[in-house]
Coordinates of C-alpha atoms and ligand atoms in Angstrom, one line a residue:
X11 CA 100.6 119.6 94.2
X12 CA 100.4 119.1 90.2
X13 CA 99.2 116.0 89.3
X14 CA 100.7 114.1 85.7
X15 CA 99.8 111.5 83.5
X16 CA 102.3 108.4 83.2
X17 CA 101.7 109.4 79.2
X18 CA 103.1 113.0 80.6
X19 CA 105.5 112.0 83.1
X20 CA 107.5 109.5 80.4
X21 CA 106.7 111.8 77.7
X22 CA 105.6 108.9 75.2
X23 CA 103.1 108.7 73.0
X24 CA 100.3 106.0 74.3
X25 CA 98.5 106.2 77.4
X26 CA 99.7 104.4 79.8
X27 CA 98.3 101.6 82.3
X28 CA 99.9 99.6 84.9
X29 CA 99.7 96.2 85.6
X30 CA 100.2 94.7 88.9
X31 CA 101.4 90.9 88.8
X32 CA 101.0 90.0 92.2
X33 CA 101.4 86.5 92.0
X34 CA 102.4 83.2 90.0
X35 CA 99.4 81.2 91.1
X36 CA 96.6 80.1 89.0
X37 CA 94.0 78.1 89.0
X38 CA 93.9 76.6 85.5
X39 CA 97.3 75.4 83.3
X40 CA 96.8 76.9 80.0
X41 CA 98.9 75.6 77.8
X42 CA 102.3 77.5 77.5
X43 CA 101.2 80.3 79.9
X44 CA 103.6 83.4 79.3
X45 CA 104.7 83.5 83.2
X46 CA 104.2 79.6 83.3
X47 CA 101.8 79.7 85.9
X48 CA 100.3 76.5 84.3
X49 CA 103.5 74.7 86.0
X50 CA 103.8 73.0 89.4
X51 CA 106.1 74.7 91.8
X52 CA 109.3 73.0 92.6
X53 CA 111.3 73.6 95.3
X54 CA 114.5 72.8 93.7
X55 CA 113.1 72.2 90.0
X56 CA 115.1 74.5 86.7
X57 CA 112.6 77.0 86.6
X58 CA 113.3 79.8 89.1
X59 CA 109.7 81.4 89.0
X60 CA 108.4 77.8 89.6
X61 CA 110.7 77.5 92.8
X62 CA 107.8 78.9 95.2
X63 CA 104.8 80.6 95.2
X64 CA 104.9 84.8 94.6
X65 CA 102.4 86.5 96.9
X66 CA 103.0 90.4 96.9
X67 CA 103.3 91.9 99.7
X68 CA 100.4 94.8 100.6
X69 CA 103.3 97.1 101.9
X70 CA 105.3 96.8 98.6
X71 CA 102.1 98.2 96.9
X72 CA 101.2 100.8 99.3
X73 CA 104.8 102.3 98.7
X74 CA 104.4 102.2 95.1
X75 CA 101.2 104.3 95.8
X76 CA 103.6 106.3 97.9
X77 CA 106.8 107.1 96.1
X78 CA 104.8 107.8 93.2
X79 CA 102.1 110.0 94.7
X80 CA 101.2 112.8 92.0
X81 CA 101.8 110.3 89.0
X82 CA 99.3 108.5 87.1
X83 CA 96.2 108.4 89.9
X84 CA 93.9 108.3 86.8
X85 CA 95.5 105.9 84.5
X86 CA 94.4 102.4 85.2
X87 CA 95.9 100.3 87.0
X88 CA 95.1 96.4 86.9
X89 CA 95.3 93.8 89.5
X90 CA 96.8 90.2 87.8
X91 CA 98.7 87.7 88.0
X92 CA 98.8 84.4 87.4
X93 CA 95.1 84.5 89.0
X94 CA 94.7 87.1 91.1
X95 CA 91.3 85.4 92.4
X96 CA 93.2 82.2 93.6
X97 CA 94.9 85.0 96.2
X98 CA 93.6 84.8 99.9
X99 CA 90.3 87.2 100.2
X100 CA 92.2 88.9 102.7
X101 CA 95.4 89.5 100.7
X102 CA 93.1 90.4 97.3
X103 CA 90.8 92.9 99.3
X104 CA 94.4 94.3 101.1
X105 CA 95.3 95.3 97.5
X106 CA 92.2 96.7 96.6
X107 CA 91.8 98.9 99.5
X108 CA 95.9 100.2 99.7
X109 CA 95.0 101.0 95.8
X110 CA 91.8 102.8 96.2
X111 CA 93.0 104.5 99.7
X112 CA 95.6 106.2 97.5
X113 CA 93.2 107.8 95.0
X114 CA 94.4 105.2 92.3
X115 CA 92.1 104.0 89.7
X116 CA 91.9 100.1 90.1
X117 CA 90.9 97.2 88.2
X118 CA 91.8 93.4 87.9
X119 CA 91.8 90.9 85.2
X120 CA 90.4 87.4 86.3
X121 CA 89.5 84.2 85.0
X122 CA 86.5 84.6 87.4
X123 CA 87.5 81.4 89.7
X124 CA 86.8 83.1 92.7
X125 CA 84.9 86.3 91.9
X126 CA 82.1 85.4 94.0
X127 CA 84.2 85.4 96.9
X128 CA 84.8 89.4 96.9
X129 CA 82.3 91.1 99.0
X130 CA 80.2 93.8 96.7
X131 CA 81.4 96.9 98.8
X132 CA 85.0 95.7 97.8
X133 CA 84.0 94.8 93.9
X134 CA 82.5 98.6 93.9
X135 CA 86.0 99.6 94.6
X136 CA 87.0 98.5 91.2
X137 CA 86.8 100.6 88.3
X138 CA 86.8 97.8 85.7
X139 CA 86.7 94.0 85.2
X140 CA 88.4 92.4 82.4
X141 CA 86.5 89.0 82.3
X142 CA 88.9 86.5 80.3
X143 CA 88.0 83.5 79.1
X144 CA 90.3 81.0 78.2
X145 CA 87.7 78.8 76.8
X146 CA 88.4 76.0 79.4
X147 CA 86.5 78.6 82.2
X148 CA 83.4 79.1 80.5
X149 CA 81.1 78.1 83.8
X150 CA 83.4 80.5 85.9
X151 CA 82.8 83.3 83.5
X152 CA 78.8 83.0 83.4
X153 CA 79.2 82.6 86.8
X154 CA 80.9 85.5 87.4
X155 CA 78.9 87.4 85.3
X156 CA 75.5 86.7 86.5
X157 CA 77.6 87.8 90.2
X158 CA 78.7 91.1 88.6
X159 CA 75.2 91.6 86.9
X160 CA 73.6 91.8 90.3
X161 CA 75.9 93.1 92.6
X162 CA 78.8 95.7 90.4
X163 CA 78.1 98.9 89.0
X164 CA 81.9 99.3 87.1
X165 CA 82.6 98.6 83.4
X166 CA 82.6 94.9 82.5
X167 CA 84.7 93.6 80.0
X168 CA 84.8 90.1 78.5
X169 CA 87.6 88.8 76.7
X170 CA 88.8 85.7 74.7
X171 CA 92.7 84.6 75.2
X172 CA 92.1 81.2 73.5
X173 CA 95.5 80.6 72.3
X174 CA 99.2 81.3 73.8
X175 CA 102.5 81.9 71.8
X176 CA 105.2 79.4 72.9
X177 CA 107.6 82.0 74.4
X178 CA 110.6 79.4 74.7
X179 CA 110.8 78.4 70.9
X180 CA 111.1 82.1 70.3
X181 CA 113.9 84.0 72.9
X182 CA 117.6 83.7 71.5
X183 CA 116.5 84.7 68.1
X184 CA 118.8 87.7 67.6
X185 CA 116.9 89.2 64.9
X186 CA 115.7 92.5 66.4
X187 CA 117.5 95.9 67.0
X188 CA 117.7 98.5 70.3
X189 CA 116.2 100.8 68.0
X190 CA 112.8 99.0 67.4
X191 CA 112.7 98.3 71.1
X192 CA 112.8 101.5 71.6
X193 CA 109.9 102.4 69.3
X194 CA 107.6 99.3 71.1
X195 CA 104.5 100.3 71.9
X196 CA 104.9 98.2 74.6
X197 CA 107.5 99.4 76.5
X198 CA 106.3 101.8 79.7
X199 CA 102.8 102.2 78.2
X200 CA 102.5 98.8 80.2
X201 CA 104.6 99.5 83.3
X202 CA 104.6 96.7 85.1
X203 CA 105.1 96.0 89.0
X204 CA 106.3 93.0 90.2
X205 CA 106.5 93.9 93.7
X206 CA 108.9 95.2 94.5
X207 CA 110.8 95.8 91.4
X208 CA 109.1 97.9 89.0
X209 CA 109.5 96.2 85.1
X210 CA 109.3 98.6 82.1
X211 CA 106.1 96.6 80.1
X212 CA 104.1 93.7 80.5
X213 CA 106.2 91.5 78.2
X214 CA 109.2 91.2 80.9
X215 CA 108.3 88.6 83.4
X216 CA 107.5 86.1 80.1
X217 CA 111.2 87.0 79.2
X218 CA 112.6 86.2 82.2
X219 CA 110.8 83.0 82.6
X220 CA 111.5 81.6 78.9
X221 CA 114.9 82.7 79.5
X222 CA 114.7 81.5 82.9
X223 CA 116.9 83.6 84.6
X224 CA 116.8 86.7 87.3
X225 CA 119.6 88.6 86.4
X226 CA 116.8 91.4 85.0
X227 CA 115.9 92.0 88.7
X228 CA 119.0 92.4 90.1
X229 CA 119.7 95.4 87.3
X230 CA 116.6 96.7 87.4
X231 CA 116.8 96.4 91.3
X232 CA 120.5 98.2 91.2
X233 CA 119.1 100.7 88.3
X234 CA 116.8 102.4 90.9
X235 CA 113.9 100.8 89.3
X236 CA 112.4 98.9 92.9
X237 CA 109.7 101.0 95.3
X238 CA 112.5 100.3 97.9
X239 CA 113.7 103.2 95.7
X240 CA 112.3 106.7 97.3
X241 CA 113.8 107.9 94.5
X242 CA 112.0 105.9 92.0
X243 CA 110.1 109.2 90.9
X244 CA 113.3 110.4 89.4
X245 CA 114.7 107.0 88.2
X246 CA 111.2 106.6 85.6
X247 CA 110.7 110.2 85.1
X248 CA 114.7 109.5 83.7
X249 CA 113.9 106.1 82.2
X250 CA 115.7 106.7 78.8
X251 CA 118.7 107.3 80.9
X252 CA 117.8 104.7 84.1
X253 CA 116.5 101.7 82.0
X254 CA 119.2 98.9 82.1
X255 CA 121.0 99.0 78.5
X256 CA 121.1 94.8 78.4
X257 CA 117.1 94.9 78.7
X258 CA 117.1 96.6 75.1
X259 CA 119.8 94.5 74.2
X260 CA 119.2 91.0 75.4
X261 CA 114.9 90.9 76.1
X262 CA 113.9 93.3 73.4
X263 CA 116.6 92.7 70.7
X264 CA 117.4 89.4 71.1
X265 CA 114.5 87.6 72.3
X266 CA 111.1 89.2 72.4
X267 CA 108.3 87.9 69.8
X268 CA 107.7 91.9 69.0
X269 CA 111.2 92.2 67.4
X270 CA 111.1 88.7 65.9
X271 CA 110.5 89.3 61.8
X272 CA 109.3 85.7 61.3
X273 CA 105.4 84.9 62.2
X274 CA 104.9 82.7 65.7
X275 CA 102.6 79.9 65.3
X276 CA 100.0 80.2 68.5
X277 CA 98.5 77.1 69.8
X278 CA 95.2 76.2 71.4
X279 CA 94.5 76.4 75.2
X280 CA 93.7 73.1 76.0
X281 CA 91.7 71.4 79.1
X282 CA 93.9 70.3 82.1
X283 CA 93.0 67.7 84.6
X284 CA 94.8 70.0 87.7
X285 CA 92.4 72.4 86.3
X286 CA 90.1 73.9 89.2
X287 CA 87.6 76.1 87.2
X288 CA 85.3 77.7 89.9
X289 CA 85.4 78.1 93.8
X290 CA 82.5 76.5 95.0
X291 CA 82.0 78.6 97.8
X292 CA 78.9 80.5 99.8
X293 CA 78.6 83.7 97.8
X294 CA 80.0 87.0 99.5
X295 CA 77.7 89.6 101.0
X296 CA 79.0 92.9 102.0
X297 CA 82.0 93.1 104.4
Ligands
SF4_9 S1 110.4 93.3 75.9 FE1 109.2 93.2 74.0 S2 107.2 94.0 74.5 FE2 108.6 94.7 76.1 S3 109.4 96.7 75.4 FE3 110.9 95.1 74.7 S4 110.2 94.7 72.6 FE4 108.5 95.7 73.7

């Protein structure tokens, strides 16, 4: 069977990576976190990611793997979340495995709360580690990276988000055009999966949440663009045609930072006292 790039299969420009949000739990509460993880969950609170906690289900990514079979094995794919650490072992190493099982190149981004936690033979699965500190984290990093330095042969790679965009102040402004959303360089070169609706970049879950609302899902959902779809091949291969038209309209035009022509002040991460920077926990050994 021919096998394609997502750069091919979309026929855009960038290469391509997908990211995998498989949950809105985190361990520290950075200040205005795009997908306000750094929030308490409340059953019947305003905030309906903040209603309960998002787990992704293993199935939901094994028939991503599926539908898609053929498409994009090589680009990288990237385990996150929220914290993707601060996931059960079991559920983490569930995604890992389905991923790598299915010929897909895997990675995951972590704040390194729990990295110590993942047996070697699992971490050895993973192409690449995207360290990221968020300068409140720093003994979970150095932890983390003495762990990796002794037990991971993959590409390390340490990162700095230090400051965060408040997302709120900025949706509603009106100033942008379906054209330039169009032209993002954003938009599928960071598919996004938000089990089990598939999102068209990495930017869309912040939307939703700043504009707090779900209504996205349920078009994207109706559009075809969910792996309940088993033909979601056809739906993204079709994605000029497929993509709802009030995600360029009301997320891109209207409200994303990219489309915004005024600057957006960022602000520091700060400290928390909920914060819980590093699983003290007996260090993994092969599974
Ligand atoms: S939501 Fe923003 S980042 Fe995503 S494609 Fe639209 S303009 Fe680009």
């Amino acid at each position: 069977m021919s096998s394609y790039s997502f750069r091919q299969f979309f026929d855009v420009p960038q290469e391509v990576s997908v990211r995998i949000n498989a949950t809105n739990i985190c361990n520290i509460h950075c200040t205005h976190c795009d997908n306000d993880a750094h929030l308490p969950f409340s059953k019947n609170g305003d905030l309906i990611f903040r209603r309960k906690a998002l787990i992704a289900d293993v199935a939901d990514i094994e028939k991503f793997c599926r539908v898609m079979d053929g498409v994009g094995q090589e680009d990288p794919h990237l385990l996150t979340g929220g914290e993707i650490t601060a996931l059960p072992l079991p559920t983490l190493i569930g995604y890992i495995d389905v991923l790598f099982r299915h010929g897909r190149k895997v990675g995951m981004r972590t704040n390194g709360y729990n990295l110590r936690g993942i047996p070697p033979d699992k971490l050895n699965l993973l192409d690449r580690i995207y360290l990221n500190s968020h300068g409140v984290n720093e003994e979970a990093i150095s932890a983390s990276q003495d762990y990796l330095n002794e037990h991971y042969r993959g590409r390390v790679i340490p990162e700095a988000t230090l400051q965060h965009r408040d997302l709120k102040s900025v949706v509603r402004h009106g100033e942008g055009t379906v054209e330039q959303a169009l032209a993002c360089d954003l938009l599928l070169t960071t598919l996004t999966l938000l089990p089990p609706v598939v999102l068209p970049c990495c930017n869309t879950w912040a939307l939703m949440n700043s504009l707090n609302t779900d209504a996205l899902m349920g078009a994207l959902v109706e559009a075809g663009w969910t792996v309940n779809n088993p033909a979601l091949k056809d739906t993204l291969r079709n994605w000029r045609q497929t993509l709802p038209r009030e995600f360029l309209e009301y997320f891109c035009a209207d409200s994303c930072y990219k489309t915004r022509s005024t600057p957006i002040p960022l602000y520091p991460i700060e400290p928390h006292p909920r914060d819980r920077v590093l699983k003290r926990i007996p260090i993994a050994r092969e599974s």
